[in-house]
mmCIF file of C-alpha atoms and ligand atoms in Angstrom:
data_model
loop_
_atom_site.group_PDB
_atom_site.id
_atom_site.type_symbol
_atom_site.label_atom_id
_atom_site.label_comp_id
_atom_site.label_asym_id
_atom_site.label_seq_id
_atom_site.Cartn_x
_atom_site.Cartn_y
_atom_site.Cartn_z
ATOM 1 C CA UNK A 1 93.413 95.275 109.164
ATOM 2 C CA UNK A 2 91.205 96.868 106.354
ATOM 3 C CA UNK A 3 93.097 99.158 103.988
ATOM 4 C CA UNK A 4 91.965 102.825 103.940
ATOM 5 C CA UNK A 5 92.826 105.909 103.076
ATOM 6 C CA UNK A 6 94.545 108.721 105.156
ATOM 7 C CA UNK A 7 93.907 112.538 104.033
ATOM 8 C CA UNK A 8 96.252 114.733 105.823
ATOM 9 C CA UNK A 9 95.482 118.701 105.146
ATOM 10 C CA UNK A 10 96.394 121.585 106.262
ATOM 11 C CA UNK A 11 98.571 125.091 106.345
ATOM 12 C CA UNK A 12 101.904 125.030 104.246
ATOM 13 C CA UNK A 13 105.148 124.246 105.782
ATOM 14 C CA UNK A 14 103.281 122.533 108.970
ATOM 15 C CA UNK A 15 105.161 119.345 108.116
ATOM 16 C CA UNK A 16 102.590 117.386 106.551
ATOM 17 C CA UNK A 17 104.497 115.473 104.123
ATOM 18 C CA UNK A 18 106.917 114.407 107.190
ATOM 19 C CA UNK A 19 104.219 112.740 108.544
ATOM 20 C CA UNK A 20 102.610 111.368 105.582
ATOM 21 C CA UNK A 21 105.894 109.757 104.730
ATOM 22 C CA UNK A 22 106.610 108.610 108.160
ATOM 23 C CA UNK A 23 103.039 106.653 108.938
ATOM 24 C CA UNK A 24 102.959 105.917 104.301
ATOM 25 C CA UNK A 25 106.650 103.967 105.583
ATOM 26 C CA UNK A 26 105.135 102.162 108.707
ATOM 27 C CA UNK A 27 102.479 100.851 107.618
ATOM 28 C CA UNK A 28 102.973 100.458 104.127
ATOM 29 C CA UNK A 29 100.991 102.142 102.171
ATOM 30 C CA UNK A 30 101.636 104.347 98.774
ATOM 31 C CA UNK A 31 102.234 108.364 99.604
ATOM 32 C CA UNK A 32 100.983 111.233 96.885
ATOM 33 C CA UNK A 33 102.377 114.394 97.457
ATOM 34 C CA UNK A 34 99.770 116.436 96.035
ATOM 35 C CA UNK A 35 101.464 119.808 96.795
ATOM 36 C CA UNK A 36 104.631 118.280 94.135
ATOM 37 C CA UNK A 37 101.711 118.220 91.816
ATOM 38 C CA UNK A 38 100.778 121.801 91.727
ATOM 39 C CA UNK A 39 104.306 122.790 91.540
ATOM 40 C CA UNK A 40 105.586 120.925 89.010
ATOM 41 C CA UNK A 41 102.777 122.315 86.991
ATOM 42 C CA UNK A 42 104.242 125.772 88.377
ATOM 43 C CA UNK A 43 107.707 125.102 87.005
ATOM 44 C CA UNK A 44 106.366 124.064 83.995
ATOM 45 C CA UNK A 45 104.522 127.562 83.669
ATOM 46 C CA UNK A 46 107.791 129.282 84.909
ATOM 47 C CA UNK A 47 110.332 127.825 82.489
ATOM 48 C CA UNK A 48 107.923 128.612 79.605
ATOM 49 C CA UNK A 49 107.588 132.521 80.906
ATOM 50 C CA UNK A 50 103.671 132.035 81.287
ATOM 51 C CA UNK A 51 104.042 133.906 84.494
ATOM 52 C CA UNK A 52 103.919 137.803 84.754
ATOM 53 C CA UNK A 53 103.245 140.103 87.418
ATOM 54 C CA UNK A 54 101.554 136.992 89.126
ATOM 55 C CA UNK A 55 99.359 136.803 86.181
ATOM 56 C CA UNK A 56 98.802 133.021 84.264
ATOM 57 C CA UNK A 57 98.379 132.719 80.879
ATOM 58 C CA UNK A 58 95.848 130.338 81.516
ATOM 59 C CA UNK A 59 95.029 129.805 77.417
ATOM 60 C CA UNK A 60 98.739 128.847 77.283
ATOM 61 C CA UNK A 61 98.469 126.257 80.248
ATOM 62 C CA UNK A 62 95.111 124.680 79.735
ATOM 63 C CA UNK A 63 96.081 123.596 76.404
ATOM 64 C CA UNK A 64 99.537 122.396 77.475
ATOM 65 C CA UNK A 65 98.111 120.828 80.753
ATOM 66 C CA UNK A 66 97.039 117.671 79.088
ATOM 67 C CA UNK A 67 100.575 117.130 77.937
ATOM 68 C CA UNK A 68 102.194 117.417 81.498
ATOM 69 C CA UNK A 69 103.035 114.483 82.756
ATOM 70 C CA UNK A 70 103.888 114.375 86.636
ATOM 71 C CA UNK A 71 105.053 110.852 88.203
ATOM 72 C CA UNK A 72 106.600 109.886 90.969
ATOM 73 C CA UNK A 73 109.019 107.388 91.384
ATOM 74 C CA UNK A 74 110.983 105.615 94.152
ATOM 75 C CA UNK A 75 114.865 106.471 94.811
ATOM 76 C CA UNK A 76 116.450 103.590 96.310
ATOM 77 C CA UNK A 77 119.342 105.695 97.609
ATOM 78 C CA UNK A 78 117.184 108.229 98.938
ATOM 79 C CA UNK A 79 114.506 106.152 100.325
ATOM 80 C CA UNK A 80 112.279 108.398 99.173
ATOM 81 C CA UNK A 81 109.690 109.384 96.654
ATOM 82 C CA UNK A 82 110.543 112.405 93.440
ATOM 83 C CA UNK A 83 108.512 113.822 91.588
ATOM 84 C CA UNK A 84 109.484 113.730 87.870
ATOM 85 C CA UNK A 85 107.413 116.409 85.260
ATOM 86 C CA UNK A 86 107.800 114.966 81.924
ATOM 87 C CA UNK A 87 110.217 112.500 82.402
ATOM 88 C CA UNK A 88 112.831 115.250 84.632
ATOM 89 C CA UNK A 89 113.917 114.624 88.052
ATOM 90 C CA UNK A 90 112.328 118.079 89.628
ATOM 91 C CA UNK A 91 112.170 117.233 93.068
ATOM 92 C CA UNK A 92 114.887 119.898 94.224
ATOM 93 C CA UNK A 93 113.920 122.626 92.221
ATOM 94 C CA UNK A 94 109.883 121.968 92.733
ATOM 95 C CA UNK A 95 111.271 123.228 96.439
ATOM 96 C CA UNK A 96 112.861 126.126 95.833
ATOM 97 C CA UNK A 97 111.268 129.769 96.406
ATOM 98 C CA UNK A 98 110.685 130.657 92.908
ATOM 99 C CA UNK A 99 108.022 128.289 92.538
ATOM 100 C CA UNK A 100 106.965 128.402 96.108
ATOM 101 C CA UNK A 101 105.892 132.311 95.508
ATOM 102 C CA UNK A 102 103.951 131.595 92.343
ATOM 103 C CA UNK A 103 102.209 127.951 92.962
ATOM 104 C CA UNK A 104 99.237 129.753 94.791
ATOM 105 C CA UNK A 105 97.795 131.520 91.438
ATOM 106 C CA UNK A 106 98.493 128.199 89.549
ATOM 107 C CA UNK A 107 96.871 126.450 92.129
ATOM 108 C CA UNK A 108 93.555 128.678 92.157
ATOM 109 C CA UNK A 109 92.910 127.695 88.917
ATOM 110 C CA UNK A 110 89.748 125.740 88.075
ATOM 111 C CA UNK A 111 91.191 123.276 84.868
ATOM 112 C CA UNK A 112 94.166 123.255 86.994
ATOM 113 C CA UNK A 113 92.733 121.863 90.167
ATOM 114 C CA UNK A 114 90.312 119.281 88.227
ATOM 115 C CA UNK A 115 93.478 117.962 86.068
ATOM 116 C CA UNK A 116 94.753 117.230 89.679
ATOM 117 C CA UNK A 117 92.640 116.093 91.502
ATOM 118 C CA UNK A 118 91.191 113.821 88.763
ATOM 119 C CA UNK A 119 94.946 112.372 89.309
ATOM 120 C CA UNK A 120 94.446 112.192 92.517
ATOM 121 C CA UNK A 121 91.062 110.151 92.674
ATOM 122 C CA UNK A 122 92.980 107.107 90.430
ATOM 123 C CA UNK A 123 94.722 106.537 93.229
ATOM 124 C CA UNK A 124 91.680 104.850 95.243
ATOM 125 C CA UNK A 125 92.441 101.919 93.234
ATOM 126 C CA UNK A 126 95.289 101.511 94.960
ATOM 127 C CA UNK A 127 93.648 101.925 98.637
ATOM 128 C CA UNK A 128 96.347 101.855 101.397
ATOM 129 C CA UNK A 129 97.190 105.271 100.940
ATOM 130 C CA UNK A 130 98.134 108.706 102.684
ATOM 131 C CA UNK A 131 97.891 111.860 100.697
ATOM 132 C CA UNK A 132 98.505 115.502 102.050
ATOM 133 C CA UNK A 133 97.429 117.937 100.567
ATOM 134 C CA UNK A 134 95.053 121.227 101.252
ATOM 135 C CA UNK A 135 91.426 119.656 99.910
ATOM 136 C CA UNK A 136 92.053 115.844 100.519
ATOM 137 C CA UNK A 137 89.517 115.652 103.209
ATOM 138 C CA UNK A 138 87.145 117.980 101.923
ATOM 139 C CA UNK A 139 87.214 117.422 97.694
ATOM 140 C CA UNK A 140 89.604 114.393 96.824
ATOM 141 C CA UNK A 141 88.186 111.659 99.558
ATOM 142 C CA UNK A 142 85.640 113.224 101.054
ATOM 143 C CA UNK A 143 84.983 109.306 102.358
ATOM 144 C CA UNK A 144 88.221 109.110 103.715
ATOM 145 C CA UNK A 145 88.446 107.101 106.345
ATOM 146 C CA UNK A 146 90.727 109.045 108.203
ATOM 147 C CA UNK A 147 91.290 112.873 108.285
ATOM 148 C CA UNK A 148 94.299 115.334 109.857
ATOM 149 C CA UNK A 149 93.914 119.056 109.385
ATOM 150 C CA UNK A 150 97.137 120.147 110.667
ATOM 151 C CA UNK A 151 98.127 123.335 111.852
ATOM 152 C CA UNK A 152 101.016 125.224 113.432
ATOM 153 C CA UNK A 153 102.147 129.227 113.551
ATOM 154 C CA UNK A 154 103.084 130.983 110.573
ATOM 155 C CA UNK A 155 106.286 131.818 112.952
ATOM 156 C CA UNK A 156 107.162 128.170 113.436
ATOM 157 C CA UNK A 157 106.526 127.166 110.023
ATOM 158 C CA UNK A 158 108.655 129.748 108.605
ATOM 159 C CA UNK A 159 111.815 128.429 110.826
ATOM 160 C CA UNK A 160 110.940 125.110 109.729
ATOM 161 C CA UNK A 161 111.281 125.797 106.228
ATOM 162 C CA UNK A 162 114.260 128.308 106.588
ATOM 163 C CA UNK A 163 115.956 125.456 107.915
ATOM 164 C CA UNK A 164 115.185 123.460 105.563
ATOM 165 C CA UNK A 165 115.968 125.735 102.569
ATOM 166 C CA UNK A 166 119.268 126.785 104.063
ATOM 167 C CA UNK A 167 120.535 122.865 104.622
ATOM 168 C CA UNK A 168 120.209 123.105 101.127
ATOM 169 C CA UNK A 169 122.496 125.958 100.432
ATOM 170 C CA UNK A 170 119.815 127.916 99.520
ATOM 171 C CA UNK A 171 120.290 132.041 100.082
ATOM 172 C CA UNK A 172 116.979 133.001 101.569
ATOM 173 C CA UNK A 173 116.150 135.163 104.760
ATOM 174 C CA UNK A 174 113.606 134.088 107.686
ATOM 175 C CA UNK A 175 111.273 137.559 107.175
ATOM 176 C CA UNK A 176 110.832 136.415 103.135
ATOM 177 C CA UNK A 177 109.800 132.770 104.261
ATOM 178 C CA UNK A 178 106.990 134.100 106.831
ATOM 179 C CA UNK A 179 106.009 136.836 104.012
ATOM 180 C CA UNK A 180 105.641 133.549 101.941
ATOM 181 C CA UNK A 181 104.066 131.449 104.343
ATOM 182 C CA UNK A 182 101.606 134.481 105.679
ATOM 183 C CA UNK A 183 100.706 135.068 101.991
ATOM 184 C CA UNK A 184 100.414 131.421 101.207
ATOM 185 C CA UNK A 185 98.150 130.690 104.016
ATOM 186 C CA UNK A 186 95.643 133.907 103.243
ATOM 187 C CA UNK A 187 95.238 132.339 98.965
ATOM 188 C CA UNK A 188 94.781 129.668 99.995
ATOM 189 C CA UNK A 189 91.967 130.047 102.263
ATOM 190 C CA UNK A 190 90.378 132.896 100.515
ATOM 191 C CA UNK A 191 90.403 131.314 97.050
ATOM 192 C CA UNK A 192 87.666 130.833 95.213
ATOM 193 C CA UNK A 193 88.270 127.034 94.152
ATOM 194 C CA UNK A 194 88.371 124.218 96.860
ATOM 195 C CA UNK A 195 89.409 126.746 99.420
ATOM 196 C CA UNK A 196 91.429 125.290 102.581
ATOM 197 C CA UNK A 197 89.289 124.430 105.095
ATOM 198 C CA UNK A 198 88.983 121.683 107.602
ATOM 199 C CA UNK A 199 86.910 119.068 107.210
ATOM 200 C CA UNK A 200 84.141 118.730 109.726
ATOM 201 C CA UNK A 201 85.255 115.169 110.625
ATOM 202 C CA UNK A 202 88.704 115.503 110.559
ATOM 203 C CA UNK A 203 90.902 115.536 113.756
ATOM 204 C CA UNK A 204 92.801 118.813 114.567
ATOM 205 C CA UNK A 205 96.187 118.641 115.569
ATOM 206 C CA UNK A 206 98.693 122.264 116.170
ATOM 207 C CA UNK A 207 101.677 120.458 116.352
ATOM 208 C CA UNK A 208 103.562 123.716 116.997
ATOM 209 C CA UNK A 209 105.257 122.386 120.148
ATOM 210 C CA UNK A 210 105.683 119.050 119.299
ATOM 211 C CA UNK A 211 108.245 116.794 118.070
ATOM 212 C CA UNK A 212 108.576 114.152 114.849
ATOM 213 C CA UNK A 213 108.551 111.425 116.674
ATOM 214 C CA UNK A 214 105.324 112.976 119.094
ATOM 215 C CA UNK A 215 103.790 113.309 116.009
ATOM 216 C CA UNK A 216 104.527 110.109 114.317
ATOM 217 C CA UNK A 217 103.163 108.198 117.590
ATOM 218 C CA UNK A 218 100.004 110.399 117.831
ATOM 219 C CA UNK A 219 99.133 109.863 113.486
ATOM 220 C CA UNK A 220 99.979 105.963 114.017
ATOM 221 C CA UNK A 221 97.775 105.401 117.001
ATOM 222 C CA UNK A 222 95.019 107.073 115.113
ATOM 223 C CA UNK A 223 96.164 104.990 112.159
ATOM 224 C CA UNK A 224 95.152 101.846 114.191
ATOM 225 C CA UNK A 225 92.179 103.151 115.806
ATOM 226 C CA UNK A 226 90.257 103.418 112.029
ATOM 227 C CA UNK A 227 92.007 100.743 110.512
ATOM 228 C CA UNK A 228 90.922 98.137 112.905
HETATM 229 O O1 DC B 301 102.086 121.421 100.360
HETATM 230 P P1 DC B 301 102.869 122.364 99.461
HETATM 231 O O2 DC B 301 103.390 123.578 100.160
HETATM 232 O O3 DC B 301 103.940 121.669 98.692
HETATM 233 O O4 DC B 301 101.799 122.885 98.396
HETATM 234 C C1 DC B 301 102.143 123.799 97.379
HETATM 235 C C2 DC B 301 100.970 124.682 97.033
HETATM 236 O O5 DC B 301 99.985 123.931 96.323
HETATM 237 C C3 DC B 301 100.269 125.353 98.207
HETATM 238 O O6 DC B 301 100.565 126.723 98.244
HETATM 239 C C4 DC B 301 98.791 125.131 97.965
HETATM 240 C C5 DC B 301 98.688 124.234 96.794
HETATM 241 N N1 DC B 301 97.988 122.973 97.057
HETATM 242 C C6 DC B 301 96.637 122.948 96.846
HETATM 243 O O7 DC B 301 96.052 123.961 96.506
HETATM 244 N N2 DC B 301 95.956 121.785 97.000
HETATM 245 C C7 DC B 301 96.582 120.668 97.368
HETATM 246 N N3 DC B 301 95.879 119.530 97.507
HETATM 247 C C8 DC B 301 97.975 120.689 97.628
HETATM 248 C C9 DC B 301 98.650 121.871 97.477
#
Protein backbone atom coordinates (compact mmCIF):
# COMPACT_ATOMS: atom_id res chain seq x y z
CA UNK A 1 0.00 0.00 0.00
CA UNK A 2 1.27 3.56 -1.01
CA UNK A 3 1.28 6.08 1.83
CA UNK A 4 -0.99 9.14 1.37
CA UNK A 5 -2.50 11.65 2.93
CA UNK A 6 -6.10 11.90 4.40
CA UNK A 7 -7.74 15.57 4.74
CA UNK A 8 -10.78 15.35 6.78
CA UNK A 9 -12.83 18.90 6.89
CA UNK A 10 -15.68 20.04 7.89
CA UNK A 11 -18.32 21.86 10.48
CA UNK A 12 -17.11 22.06 14.23
CA UNK A 13 -18.10 19.54 16.71
CA UNK A 14 -19.10 16.93 13.75
CA UNK A 15 -16.56 14.54 15.26
CA UNK A 16 -13.81 14.86 12.97
CA UNK A 17 -10.97 14.34 15.17
CA UNK A 18 -12.80 10.95 16.39
CA UNK A 19 -12.39 9.75 13.18
CA UNK A 20 -9.10 11.05 12.31
CA UNK A 21 -7.78 9.37 15.39
CA UNK A 22 -9.63 6.22 14.88
CA UNK A 23 -8.50 5.43 10.97
CA UNK A 24 -4.57 7.74 12.13
CA UNK A 25 -4.65 4.39 14.92
CA UNK A 26 -5.58 1.64 12.30
CA UNK A 27 -3.60 2.18 9.90
CA UNK A 28 -0.82 3.86 11.32
CA UNK A 29 -0.27 6.90 10.29
CA UNK A 30 0.70 10.37 12.24
CA UNK A 31 -2.65 12.61 13.21
CA UNK A 32 -2.40 16.75 13.28
CA UNK A 33 -5.08 18.27 14.94
CA UNK A 34 -5.09 21.44 13.22
CA UNK A 35 -8.09 22.91 15.14
CA UNK A 36 -5.47 22.42 18.66
CA UNK A 37 -3.38 24.70 16.57
CA UNK A 38 -5.59 27.66 16.29
CA UNK A 39 -6.51 27.40 19.83
CA UNK A 40 -3.55 27.17 21.48
CA UNK A 41 -2.66 30.29 19.64
CA UNK A 42 -6.15 31.51 21.18
CA UNK A 43 -5.09 30.78 24.73
CA UNK A 44 -2.02 32.27 24.18
CA UNK A 45 -3.89 35.60 23.10
CA UNK A 46 -6.33 35.08 26.10
CA UNK A 47 -3.86 34.69 28.96
CA UNK A 48 -1.98 37.77 27.66
CA UNK A 49 -5.50 39.94 27.59
CA UNK A 50 -5.01 40.58 23.71
CA UNK A 51 -8.66 39.88 23.43
CA UNK A 52 -11.43 42.60 23.86
CA UNK A 53 -14.85 42.87 22.82
CA UNK A 54 -13.85 40.09 20.23
CA UNK A 55 -11.30 42.43 18.98
CA UNK A 56 -7.30 41.01 18.41
CA UNK A 57 -4.56 42.98 18.95
CA UNK A 58 -3.15 41.64 15.99
CA UNK A 59 0.32 44.00 16.33
CA UNK A 60 0.63 42.22 19.71
CA UNK A 61 0.19 38.62 18.18
CA UNK A 62 2.01 38.82 14.91
CA UNK A 63 5.07 39.76 16.62
CA UNK A 64 4.68 37.15 19.37
CA UNK A 65 3.47 34.46 16.82
CA UNK A 66 6.92 33.50 15.78
CA UNK A 67 7.72 32.70 19.37
CA UNK A 68 4.72 30.24 19.90
CA UNK A 69 5.64 27.07 19.86
CA UNK A 70 2.75 24.37 19.51
CA UNK A 71 3.80 20.48 19.59
CA UNK A 72 2.22 17.61 20.09
CA UNK A 73 3.29 14.78 21.84
CA UNK A 74 2.20 11.19 22.60
CA UNK A 75 0.70 10.20 26.21
CA UNK A 76 1.33 6.69 26.81
CA UNK A 77 -1.36 6.53 29.49
CA UNK A 78 -3.78 8.25 27.48
CA UNK A 79 -3.12 6.72 24.22
CA UNK A 80 -3.50 9.76 22.81
CA UNK A 81 -2.00 12.82 21.26
CA UNK A 82 -1.73 16.71 23.49
CA UNK A 83 -1.07 19.51 22.34
CA UNK A 84 1.62 21.40 24.33
CA UNK A 85 2.01 25.59 23.57
CA UNK A 86 5.39 26.44 24.67
CA UNK A 87 6.39 23.59 26.41
CA UNK A 88 2.62 23.43 28.67
CA UNK A 89 0.39 20.55 28.60
CA UNK A 90 -2.89 22.61 27.20
CA UNK A 91 -4.85 19.95 25.91
CA UNK A 92 -7.79 20.35 28.56
CA UNK A 93 -8.01 23.86 28.68
CA UNK A 94 -7.49 24.33 24.61
CA UNK A 95 -11.22 22.56 25.05
CA UNK A 96 -12.88 24.55 27.19
CA UNK A 97 -15.54 27.36 26.10
CA UNK A 98 -13.48 30.31 26.72
CA UNK A 99 -11.33 29.64 23.93
CA UNK A 100 -13.92 27.88 21.91
CA UNK A 101 -15.95 31.44 21.71
CA UNK A 102 -12.91 33.44 20.68
CA UNK A 103 -10.75 30.95 18.27
CA UNK A 104 -12.96 32.08 15.23
CA UNK A 105 -11.49 35.86 15.13
CA UNK A 106 -7.97 34.37 15.80
CA UNK A 107 -8.53 32.03 13.24
CA UNK A 108 -9.65 34.68 10.46
CA UNK A 109 -6.53 36.13 10.64
CA UNK A 110 -4.24 36.20 7.59
CA UNK A 111 -0.40 35.90 9.49
CA UNK A 112 -2.30 33.67 11.67
CA UNK A 113 -3.55 31.17 9.17
CA UNK A 114 -0.13 31.22 7.04
CA UNK A 115 1.98 30.58 10.44
CA UNK A 116 -0.35 27.45 10.47
CA UNK A 117 -0.70 26.17 7.77
CA UNK A 118 3.00 26.63 6.83
CA UNK A 119 3.13 24.07 9.98
CA UNK A 120 0.94 22.15 8.55
CA UNK A 121 2.57 21.62 4.98
CA UNK A 122 6.03 20.16 6.95
CA UNK A 123 4.14 17.50 7.69
CA UNK A 124 4.12 15.99 3.96
CA UNK A 125 7.46 14.84 4.79
CA UNK A 126 6.13 12.60 6.91
CA UNK A 127 3.33 11.18 4.36
CA UNK A 128 1.03 8.61 6.09
CA UNK A 129 -1.00 11.12 7.57
CA UNK A 130 -4.68 12.27 8.50
CA UNK A 131 -5.28 15.85 9.36
CA UNK A 132 -8.77 17.50 10.13
CA UNK A 133 -9.17 20.51 9.94
CA UNK A 134 -11.59 23.24 8.03
CA UNK A 135 -9.13 24.04 4.75
CA UNK A 136 -7.12 20.69 4.55
CA UNK A 137 -8.69 19.71 1.34
CA UNK A 138 -9.02 22.93 -0.15
CA UNK A 139 -5.53 25.07 1.06
CA UNK A 140 -3.15 22.65 3.08
CA UNK A 141 -3.19 19.43 0.51
CA UNK A 142 -5.04 20.46 -2.08
CA UNK A 143 -3.33 17.01 -3.71
CA UNK A 144 -4.57 15.03 -1.08
CA UNK A 145 -5.20 11.90 -1.96
CA UNK A 146 -8.13 11.47 -0.04
CA UNK A 147 -10.80 14.04 1.09
CA UNK A 148 -13.94 13.94 3.86
CA UNK A 149 -16.02 17.07 4.24
CA UNK A 150 -18.06 16.08 7.08
CA UNK A 151 -21.17 17.37 8.18
CA UNK A 152 -23.92 16.89 10.75
CA UNK A 153 -26.80 19.39 12.42
CA UNK A 154 -25.87 22.18 14.46
CA UNK A 155 -28.55 20.35 16.92
CA UNK A 156 -26.59 17.12 17.02
CA UNK A 157 -23.33 18.66 17.25
CA UNK A 158 -24.24 20.74 20.08
CA UNK A 159 -25.36 17.44 22.21
CA UNK A 160 -22.25 15.96 21.16
CA UNK A 161 -20.16 18.48 22.62
CA UNK A 162 -22.43 19.16 25.73
CA UNK A 163 -21.71 15.75 26.48
CA UNK A 164 -18.56 15.96 26.12
CA UNK A 165 -17.95 19.20 28.09
CA UNK A 166 -20.13 18.02 30.94
CA UNK A 167 -18.09 14.43 31.34
CA UNK A 168 -15.63 16.83 32.09
CA UNK A 169 -17.27 18.62 34.91
CA UNK A 170 -17.59 21.44 32.96
CA UNK A 171 -20.80 23.96 33.91
CA UNK A 172 -22.16 24.79 30.51
CA UNK A 173 -25.86 24.69 29.14
CA UNK A 174 -27.01 22.92 25.72
CA UNK A 175 -28.67 26.49 24.23
CA UNK A 176 -24.88 28.25 24.80
CA UNK A 177 -23.17 25.23 22.92
CA UNK A 178 -25.63 25.51 19.73
CA UNK A 179 -25.25 29.53 20.07
CA UNK A 180 -21.50 28.51 19.79
CA UNK A 181 -21.69 26.01 17.27
CA UNK A 182 -24.41 28.17 15.05
CA UNK A 183 -21.98 31.13 15.37
CA UNK A 184 -18.94 29.03 14.74
CA UNK A 185 -20.27 27.50 11.67
CA UNK A 186 -21.55 31.10 10.05
CA UNK A 187 -17.30 32.68 10.66
CA UNK A 188 -16.23 30.25 9.50
CA UNK A 189 -17.84 30.03 6.24
CA UNK A 190 -18.26 33.67 5.71
CA UNK A 191 -14.65 34.61 6.49
CA UNK A 192 -12.66 36.23 4.37
CA UNK A 193 -9.42 33.91 4.63
CA UNK A 194 -9.56 30.18 3.49
CA UNK A 195 -13.25 30.15 4.13
CA UNK A 196 -14.85 26.53 4.88
CA UNK A 197 -15.89 25.04 1.99
CA UNK A 198 -15.88 21.61 0.53
CA UNK A 199 -13.62 20.59 -1.73
CA UNK A 200 -14.93 19.67 -5.13
CA UNK A 201 -13.36 16.18 -4.92
CA UNK A 202 -13.93 15.39 -1.59
CA UNK A 203 -16.56 12.78 -0.44
CA UNK A 204 -19.56 14.09 1.64
CA UNK A 205 -20.57 12.29 4.51
CA UNK A 206 -23.71 13.79 7.28
CA UNK A 207 -22.99 11.43 9.75
CA UNK A 208 -25.84 12.83 11.87
CA UNK A 209 -27.48 9.41 12.33
CA UNK A 210 -24.69 7.36 12.45
CA UNK A 211 -22.58 5.66 14.86
CA UNK A 212 -18.48 5.58 15.68
CA UNK A 213 -18.01 2.49 14.69
CA UNK A 214 -20.46 3.16 11.19
CA UNK A 215 -18.23 5.76 10.69
CA UNK A 216 -14.94 4.22 11.37
CA UNK A 217 -15.93 1.26 8.82
CA UNK A 218 -17.20 3.71 6.12
CA UNK A 219 -13.54 6.23 6.48
CA UNK A 220 -11.44 2.80 6.50
CA UNK A 221 -13.02 1.26 3.46
CA UNK A 222 -12.42 4.49 1.68
CA UNK A 223 -8.98 4.41 3.29
CA UNK A 224 -8.28 1.20 1.23
CA UNK A 225 -10.00 2.10 -1.83
CA UNK A 226 -7.16 5.19 -2.50
CA UNK A 227 -4.47 3.61 -0.84
CA UNK A 228 -4.38 0.59 -2.98
O1 LIG B 1 -11.86 21.73 14.95
P1 LIG B 1 -11.92 22.72 16.10
O2 LIG B 1 -13.30 23.02 16.59
O3 LIG B 1 -11.01 22.34 17.22
O4 LIG B 1 -11.35 24.08 15.49
C1 LIG B 1 -11.25 25.26 16.26
C2 LIG B 1 -11.44 26.48 15.39
O5 LIG B 1 -10.31 26.67 14.55
C3 LIG B 1 -12.68 26.47 14.50
O6 LIG B 1 -13.65 27.36 14.99
C4 LIG B 1 -12.18 26.92 13.14
C5 LIG B 1 -10.71 27.01 13.24
N1 LIG B 1 -9.98 26.15 12.30
C6 LIG B 1 -9.66 26.68 11.08
O7 LIG B 1 -10.01 27.81 10.79
N2 LIG B 1 -8.92 25.95 10.21
C7 LIG B 1 -8.52 24.72 10.51
N3 LIG B 1 -7.79 24.02 9.62
C8 LIG B 1 -8.89 24.14 11.75
C9 LIG B 1 -9.64 24.88 12.62
Amino acid sequence: MKKIIVAIDGYSSCGKSTMAKDLAKSVGYAYVDTGAMYRSVTLYCLRNNWITNGVVDEEKLKEALPSIRIDFKYNQEKKANETYLNGENVEDEIRSLTVSNSVSVVSSIGFVRKAMVALQQAYRETRGVVMDGRDIGTVVYPDAELKVFLTASPEIRAQRRYDELTAKGEKVSFDEILENVKQRDYMDQNRAESPLRQAEDAIVLDNSHMTIAEQKAWLLERFEERAK
